[in-house]
Amino acid sequence: MSTLLLALGLVMIIEGLAYALAPSLIERMLEVLRTLPQTAVRQVGLLIMVSGLILVWFAAQLGAAF
């Protein structure tokens, strides 16, 4: 459970930094996402999810404690 809370906290820190440091960039990114078809947005989401899974696997191989 502590690992899940750690991961969630790290995601919230990164998301918060993006909104705090570059709010106009976030707005432009959202405008671009609105113009894309839902299938493209879904594919990008799946790609990001798989990339995250690979990073977590790689971290575990390097000895990160889970």
Backbone as XML, in Angstrom:
<?xml version="1.0"?>
<chain id="A" units="angstrom">
  <residue number="1" name="MET">
    <atom name="N" x="0.822" y="-1.195" z="0.000"/>
    <atom name="CA" x="0.000" y="0.000" z="0.000"/>
    <atom name="C" x="0.868" y="1.261" z="0.000"/>
  </residue>
  <residue number="2" name="SER">
    <atom name="N" x="1.996" y="1.205" z="0.722"/>
    <atom name="CA" x="2.856" y="2.382" z="0.789"/>
    <atom name="C" x="3.459" y="2.697" z="-0.574"/>
  </residue>
  <residue number="3" name="THR">
    <atom name="N" x="3.749" y="1.667" z="-1.361"/>
    <atom name="CA" x="4.299" y="1.897" z="-2.702"/>
    <atom name="C" x="3.266" y="2.571" z="-3.590"/>
  </residue>
  <residue number="4" name="LEU">
    <atom name="N" x="2.023" y="2.169" z="-3.463"/>
    <atom name="CA" x="0.954" y="2.788" z="-4.240"/>
    <atom name="C" x="0.796" y="4.263" z="-3.869"/>
  </residue>
  <residue number="5" name="LEU">
    <atom name="N" x="0.843" y="4.561" z="-2.585"/>
    <atom name="CA" x="0.751" y="5.953" z="-2.143"/>
    <atom name="C" x="1.950" y="6.764" z="-2.622"/>
  </residue>
  <residue number="6" name="LEU">
    <atom name="N" x="3.134" y="6.153" z="-2.602"/>
    <atom name="CA" x="4.325" y="6.830" z="-3.103"/>
    <atom name="C" x="4.184" y="7.150" z="-4.583"/>
  </residue>
  <residue number="7" name="ALA">
    <atom name="N" x="3.739" y="6.182" z="-5.364"/>
    <atom name="CA" x="3.567" y="6.393" z="-6.801"/>
    <atom name="C" x="2.524" y="7.477" z="-7.073"/>
  </residue>
  <residue number="8" name="LEU">
    <atom name="N" x="1.418" y="7.429" z="-6.371"/>
    <atom name="CA" x="0.371" y="8.436" z="-6.547"/>
    <atom name="C" x="0.883" y="9.823" z="-6.173"/>
  </residue>
  <residue number="9" name="GLY">
    <atom name="N" x="1.639" y="9.904" z="-5.095"/>
    <atom name="CA" x="2.208" y="11.180" z="-4.684"/>
    <atom name="C" x="3.172" y="11.736" z="-5.723"/>
  </residue>
  <residue number="10" name="LEU">
    <atom name="N" x="4.004" y="10.883" z="-6.301"/>
    <atom name="CA" x="4.938" y="11.330" z="-7.332"/>
    <atom name="C" x="4.208" y="11.825" z="-8.575"/>
  </residue>
  <residue number="11" name="VAL">
    <atom name="N" x="3.159" y="11.141" z="-8.964"/>
    <atom name="CA" x="2.362" y="11.583" z="-10.113"/>
    <atom name="C" x="1.741" y="12.948" z="-9.820"/>
  </residue>
  <residue number="12" name="MET">
    <atom name="N" x="1.230" y="13.126" z="-8.618"/>
    <atom name="CA" x="0.612" y="14.404" z="-8.261"/>
    <atom name="C" x="1.642" y="15.541" z="-8.248"/>
  </residue>
  <residue number="13" name="ILE">
    <atom name="N" x="2.864" y="15.257" z="-7.794"/>
    <atom name="CA" x="3.923" y="16.271" z="-7.811"/>
    <atom name="C" x="4.232" y="16.692" z="-9.242"/>
  </residue>
  <residue number="14" name="ILE">
    <atom name="N" x="4.401" y="15.733" z="-10.133"/>
    <atom name="CA" x="4.738" y="16.037" z="-11.528"/>
    <atom name="C" x="3.595" y="16.779" z="-12.209"/>
  </residue>
  <residue number="15" name="GLU">
    <atom name="N" x="2.370" y="16.329" z="-11.987"/>
    <atom name="CA" x="1.216" y="17.020" z="-12.566"/>
    <atom name="C" x="1.116" y="18.448" z="-12.026"/>
  </residue>
  <residue number="16" name="GLY">
    <atom name="N" x="1.309" y="18.604" z="-10.736"/>
    <atom name="CA" x="1.233" y="19.928" z="-10.137"/>
    <atom name="C" x="2.313" y="20.860" z="-10.663"/>
  </residue>
  <residue number="17" name="LEU">
    <atom name="N" x="3.525" y="20.326" z="-10.865"/>
    <atom name="CA" x="4.597" y="21.144" z="-11.432"/>
    <atom name="C" x="4.246" y="21.637" z="-12.824"/>
  </residue>
  <residue number="18" name="ALA">
    <atom name="N" x="3.670" y="20.766" z="-13.627"/>
    <atom name="CA" x="3.298" y="21.162" z="-14.990"/>
    <atom name="C" x="2.286" y="22.304" z="-14.956"/>
  </residue>
  <residue number="19" name="TYR">
    <atom name="N" x="1.274" y="22.199" z="-14.100"/>
    <atom name="CA" x="0.264" y="23.250" z="-14.013"/>
    <atom name="C" x="0.836" y="24.535" z="-13.409"/>
  </residue>
  <residue number="20" name="ALA">
    <atom name="N" x="1.762" y="24.409" z="-12.451"/>
    <atom name="CA" x="2.326" y="25.583" z="-11.798"/>
    <atom name="C" x="3.331" y="26.312" z="-12.684"/>
  </residue>
  <residue number="21" name="LEU">
    <atom name="N" x="4.133" y="25.572" z="-13.426"/>
    <atom name="CA" x="5.207" y="26.185" z="-14.201"/>
    <atom name="C" x="4.804" y="26.578" z="-15.619"/>
  </residue>
  <residue number="22" name="ALA">
    <atom name="N" x="3.836" y="25.874" z="-16.204"/>
    <atom name="CA" x="3.487" y="26.156" z="-17.601"/>
    <atom name="C" x="1.987" y="26.009" z="-17.845"/>
  </residue>
  <residue number="23" name="PRO">
    <atom name="N" x="1.156" y="26.836" z="-17.198"/>
    <atom name="CA" x="-0.290" y="26.693" z="-17.388"/>
    <atom name="C" x="-0.736" y="26.969" z="-18.823"/>
  </residue>
  <residue number="24" name="SER">
    <atom name="N" x="-0.072" y="27.884" z="-19.516"/>
    <atom name="CA" x="-0.478" y="28.156" z="-20.898"/>
    <atom name="C" x="-0.163" y="26.975" z="-21.806"/>
  </residue>
  <residue number="25" name="LEU">
    <atom name="N" x="0.922" y="26.283" z="-21.524"/>
    <atom name="CA" x="1.262" y="25.091" z="-22.306"/>
    <atom name="C" x="0.216" y="23.995" z="-22.092"/>
  </residue>
  <residue number="26" name="ILE">
    <atom name="N" x="-0.256" y="23.852" z="-20.864"/>
    <atom name="CA" x="-1.300" y="22.871" z="-20.564"/>
    <atom name="C" x="-2.572" y="23.221" z="-21.335"/>
  </residue>
  <residue number="27" name="GLU">
    <atom name="N" x="-2.930" y="24.493" z="-21.361"/>
    <atom name="CA" x="-4.131" y="24.911" z="-22.086"/>
    <atom name="C" x="-4.010" y="24.603" z="-23.571"/>
  </residue>
  <residue number="28" name="ARG">
    <atom name="N" x="-2.839" y="24.887" z="-24.160"/>
    <atom name="CA" x="-2.643" y="24.590" z="-25.584"/>
    <atom name="C" x="-2.700" y="23.090" z="-25.848"/>
  </residue>
  <residue number="29" name="MET">
    <atom name="N" x="-2.129" y="22.304" z="-24.930"/>
    <atom name="CA" x="-2.153" y="20.856" z="-25.093"/>
    <atom name="C" x="-3.589" y="20.336" z="-25.044"/>
  </residue>
  <residue number="30" name="LEU">
    <atom name="N" x="-4.391" y="20.879" z="-24.148"/>
    <atom name="CA" x="-5.797" y="20.462" z="-24.062"/>
    <atom name="C" x="-6.568" y="20.834" z="-25.327"/>
  </residue>
  <residue number="31" name="GLU">
    <atom name="N" x="-6.263" y="21.999" z="-25.907"/>
    <atom name="CA" x="-6.914" y="22.395" z="-27.157"/>
    <atom name="C" x="-6.567" y="21.422" z="-28.280"/>
  </residue>
  <residue number="32" name="VAL">
    <atom name="N" x="-5.306" y="21.011" z="-28.339"/>
    <atom name="CA" x="-4.892" y="20.046" z="-29.361"/>
    <atom name="C" x="-5.589" y="18.707" z="-29.132"/>
  </residue>
  <residue number="33" name="LEU">
    <atom name="N" x="-5.698" y="18.290" z="-27.875"/>
    <atom name="CA" x="-6.365" y="17.021" z="-27.575"/>
    <atom name="C" x="-7.837" y="17.047" z="-27.984"/>
  </residue>
  <residue number="34" name="ARG">
    <atom name="N" x="-8.476" y="18.210" z="-27.853"/>
    <atom name="CA" x="-9.890" y="18.310" z="-28.246"/>
    <atom name="C" x="-10.072" y="18.117" z="-29.745"/>
  </residue>
  <residue number="35" name="THR">
    <atom name="N" x="-9.060" y="18.464" z="-30.547"/>
    <atom name="CA" x="-9.178" y="18.345" z="-31.999"/>
    <atom name="C" x="-8.885" y="16.930" z="-32.493"/>
  </residue>
  <residue number="36" name="LEU">
    <atom name="N" x="-8.230" y="16.116" z="-31.673"/>
    <atom name="CA" x="-7.889" y="14.753" z="-32.093"/>
    <atom name="C" x="-9.103" y="13.829" z="-31.956"/>
  </residue>
  <residue number="37" name="PRO">
    <atom name="N" x="-9.192" y="12.830" z="-32.809"/>
    <atom name="CA" x="-10.264" y="11.839" z="-32.632"/>
    <atom name="C" x="-10.037" y="11.031" z="-31.349"/>
  </residue>
  <residue number="38" name="GLN">
    <atom name="N" x="-11.129" y="10.528" z="-30.800"/>
    <atom name="CA" x="-11.037" y="9.783" z="-29.542"/>
    <atom name="C" x="-10.126" y="8.571" z="-29.653"/>
  </residue>
  <residue number="39" name="THR">
    <atom name="N" x="-10.108" y="7.925" z="-30.794"/>
    <atom name="CA" x="-9.245" y="6.751" z="-30.951"/>
    <atom name="C" x="-7.768" y="7.140" z="-30.833"/>
  </residue>
  <residue number="40" name="ALA">
    <atom name="N" x="-7.393" y="8.298" z="-31.376"/>
    <atom name="CA" x="-6.003" y="8.743" z="-31.277"/>
    <atom name="C" x="-5.646" y="9.065" z="-29.828"/>
  </residue>
  <residue number="41" name="VAL">
    <atom name="N" x="-6.546" y="9.719" z="-29.118"/>
    <atom name="CA" x="-6.302" y="10.038" z="-27.710"/>
    <atom name="C" x="-6.178" y="8.749" z="-26.906"/>
  </residue>
  <residue number="42" name="ARG">
    <atom name="N" x="-7.032" y="7.780" z="-27.189"/>
    <atom name="CA" x="-6.981" y="6.488" z="-26.500"/>
    <atom name="C" x="-5.661" y="5.778" z="-26.774"/>
  </residue>
  <residue number="43" name="GLN">
    <atom name="N" x="-5.194" y="5.823" z="-28.024"/>
    <atom name="CA" x="-3.924" y="5.182" z="-28.373"/>
    <atom name="C" x="-2.754" y="5.855" z="-27.658"/>
  </residue>
  <residue number="44" name="VAL">
    <atom name="N" x="-2.781" y="7.174" z="-27.575"/>
    <atom name="CA" x="-1.724" y="7.892" z="-26.854"/>
    <atom name="C" x="-1.760" y="7.504" z="-25.373"/>
  </residue>
  <residue number="45" name="GLY">
    <atom name="N" x="-2.937" y="7.419" z="-24.805"/>
    <atom name="CA" x="-3.068" y="7.008" z="-23.406"/>
    <atom name="C" x="-2.520" y="5.608" z="-23.171"/>
  </residue>
  <residue number="46" name="LEU">
    <atom name="N" x="-2.822" y="4.692" z="-24.072"/>
    <atom name="CA" x="-2.305" y="3.327" z="-23.945"/>
    <atom name="C" x="-0.789" y="3.299" z="-24.088"/>
  </residue>
  <residue number="47" name="LEU">
    <atom name="N" x="-0.256" y="4.103" z="-25.002"/>
    <atom name="CA" x="1.188" y="4.172" z="-25.190"/>
    <atom name="C" x="1.872" y="4.698" z="-23.930"/>
  </residue>
  <residue number="48" name="ILE">
    <atom name="N" x="1.303" y="5.723" z="-23.324"/>
    <atom name="CA" x="1.867" y="6.270" z="-22.090"/>
    <atom name="C" x="1.782" y="5.238" z="-20.967"/>
  </residue>
  <residue number="49" name="MET">
    <atom name="N" x="0.671" y="4.520" z="-20.888"/>
    <atom name="CA" x="0.501" y="3.515" z="-19.852"/>
    <atom name="C" x="1.527" y="2.389" z="-20.008"/>
  </residue>
  <residue number="50" name="VAL">
    <atom name="N" x="1.729" y="1.911" z="-21.223"/>
    <atom name="CA" x="2.706" y="0.848" z="-21.468"/>
    <atom name="C" x="4.121" y="1.351" z="-21.178"/>
  </residue>
  <residue number="51" name="SER">
    <atom name="N" x="4.403" y="2.607" z="-21.540"/>
    <atom name="CA" x="5.714" y="3.182" z="-21.241"/>
    <atom name="C" x="5.953" y="3.229" z="-19.735"/>
  </residue>
  <residue number="52" name="GLY">
    <atom name="N" x="4.933" y="3.608" z="-18.989"/>
    <atom name="CA" x="5.041" y="3.621" z="-17.522"/>
    <atom name="C" x="5.265" y="2.236" z="-16.962"/>
  </residue>
  <residue number="53" name="LEU">
    <atom name="N" x="4.584" y="1.252" z="-17.521"/>
    <atom name="CA" x="4.758" y="-0.127" z="-17.078"/>
    <atom name="C" x="6.191" y="-0.590" z="-17.330"/>
  </residue>
  <residue number="54" name="ILE">
    <atom name="N" x="6.743" y="-0.237" z="-18.481"/>
    <atom name="CA" x="8.127" y="-0.600" z="-18.799"/>
    <atom name="C" x="9.093" y="0.077" z="-17.828"/>
  </residue>
  <residue number="55" name="LEU">
    <atom name="N" x="8.845" y="1.354" z="-17.513"/>
    <atom name="CA" x="9.704" y="2.054" z="-16.560"/>
    <atom name="C" x="9.644" y="1.416" z="-15.172"/>
  </residue>
  <residue number="56" name="VAL">
    <atom name="N" x="8.452" y="1.028" z="-14.734"/>
    <atom name="CA" x="8.316" y="0.374" z="-13.429"/>
    <atom name="C" x="9.046" y="-0.964" z="-13.437"/>
  </residue>
  <residue number="57" name="TRP">
    <atom name="N" x="8.899" y="-1.731" z="-14.512"/>
    <atom name="CA" x="9.600" y="-3.011" z="-14.635"/>
    <atom name="C" x="11.112" y="-2.804" z="-14.591"/>
  </residue>
  <residue number="58" name="PHE">
    <atom name="N" x="11.584" y="-1.798" z="-15.335"/>
    <atom name="CA" x="13.010" y="-1.508" z="-15.383"/>
    <atom name="C" x="13.530" y="-1.098" z="-14.003"/>
  </residue>
  <residue number="59" name="ALA">
    <atom name="N" x="12.764" y="-0.288" z="-13.298"/>
    <atom name="CA" x="13.156" y="0.123" z="-11.947"/>
    <atom name="C" x="13.234" y="-1.090" z="-11.031"/>
  </residue>
  <residue number="60" name="ALA">
    <atom name="N" x="12.296" y="-2.017" z="-11.180"/>
    <atom name="CA" x="12.322" y="-3.237" z="-10.354"/>
    <atom name="C" x="13.563" y="-4.070" z="-10.676"/>
  </residue>
  <residue number="61" name="GLN">
    <atom name="N" x="13.940" y="-4.121" z="-11.940"/>
    <atom name="CA" x="15.132" y="-4.871" z="-12.329"/>
    <atom name="C" x="16.403" y="-4.242" z="-11.758"/>
  </residue>
  <residue number="62" name="LEU">
    <atom name="N" x="16.396" y="-2.935" z="-11.592"/>
    <atom name="CA" x="17.546" y="-2.239" z="-11.024"/>
    <atom name="C" x="17.594" y="-2.335" z="-9.495"/>
  </residue>
  <residue number="63" name="GLY">
    <atom name="N" x="16.545" y="-2.877" z="-8.918"/>
    <atom name="CA" x="16.550" y="-3.093" z="-7.480"/>
    <atom name="C" x="15.671" y="-2.175" z="-6.671"/>
  </residue>
  <residue number="64" name="ALA">
    <atom name="N" x="14.757" y="-1.470" z="-7.298"/>
    <atom name="CA" x="13.844" y="-0.611" z="-6.543"/>
    <atom name="C" x="12.961" y="-1.486" z="-5.660"/>
  </residue>
  <residue number="65" name="ALA">
    <atom name="N" x="12.738" y="-1.066" z="-4.443"/>
    <atom name="CA" x="11.921" y="-1.816" z="-3.507"/>
    <atom name="C" x="10.446" y="-1.579" z="-3.763"/>
  </residue>
  <residue number="66" name="PHE">
    <atom name="N" x="9.696" y="-2.649" z="-3.827"/>
    <atom name="CA" x="8.248" y="-2.559" z="-4.020"/>
    <atom name="C" x="7.538" y="-3.218" z="-2.883"/>
  </residue>
</chain>
